[in-house]
Steps between C-alpha positions, in 0.01 A plus 500: 500500500165497327643666189590164347165353606309796362668504161473121461130520583464802272646309205273203570190717512614695196557184300150379577340841435688596188534163329177331604686194629459360847781534753520123550555452127759769452713614793681172546657547156523879505826596329697821535380599153139449610556715808658780298219490243237519774686780672523701178129444436417638845731799452352576158147502640615732779691723251827470691811659338774273364755617758264397779436160341874425477553595864195309624599187307842508663378573852188281508584212266879509507514544122743747343424555131781754467796270436816584694332780692345447842360849532277709278609841381168640623429602857360195685134534605433585862366250750162672481495457121588132528229449763245680283599287200457170687163609635381603153632176350322297765181695432536432127553128549201463735262741329253224408505334842215565741715390794876457538640329811854609584643269767830612655671246723765626747405857417721620787796419274379730221737784411403866490450498121256210521299673772473809280351286222259337746403843632434634151281203410310507828423870484384512139367157399154375590510139380799365699466297818830504691603224738829558683663264748744658748668382818328769707198726464671834553705717265815420698758358261291578191667724244174680437429873490383599854227722352371211288496271804313763702250524213455120501471470876268801531251597228534174302443284806197714594362457146572125522738520206782379723495236770753314710450134588720352770554130444581316821575138577243230431271416791385152600192519278714596198742214569211255547370598156846454346531153657160402365568623148860377474443153646145456369339426834192621684508747787399237757798287390758766591639394841556777752858390565576515127352850477702606805820356354463671161408830667795496739763385251390738223443803720198568278718588200312389184814378319609294802153348543501404134847341525397290802178383336662425164754285684217310669325464165810335354515260794135405448562437130804282572336293776142376459484417872605851607241673718483869577526412867846356422635849426813590691608856556868564474594867497435683175874547473543121505239468226688749286824309558334172403376655174843636413683180599280302261660673201799347321838667539489689171154646565610601849811665353288692246276624782805603706644700210163663436464593868841671500438681170201675653124542483484379139729344241508359148604169348795669329626638831479159669673321212777762480574457872483120487742481206771658716488203738399220260691290250187435293415660168273800487228293334513232772503752784213695347290184456554396863426852623178521299391168653586626848299818448200306369515269804518795740201665330299176518577480872383857558844633598554723196275692265581640159388788284569575136774759460428827329746664264617723785622189682695337221618535144371149437168455325391229742576411857377506856596668822472279806429594861418320823128459572561618854794666670507216754652270235781738411560587865522134601745418219724791598487405869593139422808592295836520672642851507800387295272354234298822485816710467624278217168523316487878544849527351426265209170672423659845511783393268259327264261791477786740444651290222176422320342839572180334619279753679 
C-alpha cells in the first residue's frame, strides 16, 4: 500500500515546509509529538473540523487522542473526503516548490485508496512529475479506476503528459559499459569470452550483472595477480550460494527468519523470534542480530529504510527488506521443508503473542 508511504512522505515534506528545517536534519528524530503537531498545523491551515482531525490522526498516523475510545462519535469522513484532504495537504506542503518528483516503486501493489490520491494529484496539480515502476505496462492487476487509466492512455499520452517506457534486459553494449566502469578497465581490455560469459550467466538482468562483476572486483582486490581473463563462470545460482555460504551461522539464521517472515521485517520481529529458540539474553541476541543485519547490508543482500510512525510505535527503527527477490527465493529454496514449517509456526506464535504487525 502506498498509504503509509504517502503519509510518511507527507510528514517529511510538511516538516521541511512548515518548520524551515531540512528533511535530513529532522525526520530521523521525528517523534510522535512532532508528527501530531505538524498534522494539526496542516489541518488548521486547511480549516478542517476537529472531528475530521481526530479520525485522520487515527487512520493515517495510528494515533488515538480519545483515550479508551477507538471510534469517534462523529460520522467518519468518506473516502472521497480523505482523498481530497491528502491532496490538499500535499498541495499545501509543496506550494513553494517549482517541481516535485513523486517516485512510486512497485506501483502495481498500490491499493485503491492510494490510486485515488494519485489520480487527484495528477489531474489537478501542475508541478508534480510522477515516476511509477510496475511489473507490466498495462492496467491489468492495477487497482486503478478504468476511466482514469483510459484518460492516461488516451488524451494524456497524446498530449505527452503520460508515457510508458518498457525496460528490457541489458544488451552486450550495456554490459560492456558496466564491465568497464565496475572493473575500471578500457573497452579494448574487455575480452570477448568474458563479455559472453557475463551476458549468458546474467541473462542481461542488471542486478545479476552487478553481482557477477562485484564478485570479480572482490577477487581482484584480494589477489594482485588476478587478471580479468582468469574469470570463471559458474552458474549465477552457484554465485548466490557462494555469497550466502560465506556468512556465519547466526547471520544465515537471521536471513532465514527474515525470508520466512516475508517481504520486509524489523529488528524487533527478528529478535522476538530468535528468543524463542535461544538461551541468550535479549540484549545479547539483539546485539548479534544488529551485527548480522549490518553485515548483510554491507554485502548488498539487505536494504533498510527508516520506519514511519505507521510502522511502529517506536520513535526510531528500521524496516529491512531483501535487495532483490532472488536472495529471499534462494534462502527459502535452500531450507528444508521441516525447517520452514517450524519457522512459520514459531513466527506465527511470536507475532500473535507480541502483537507485532
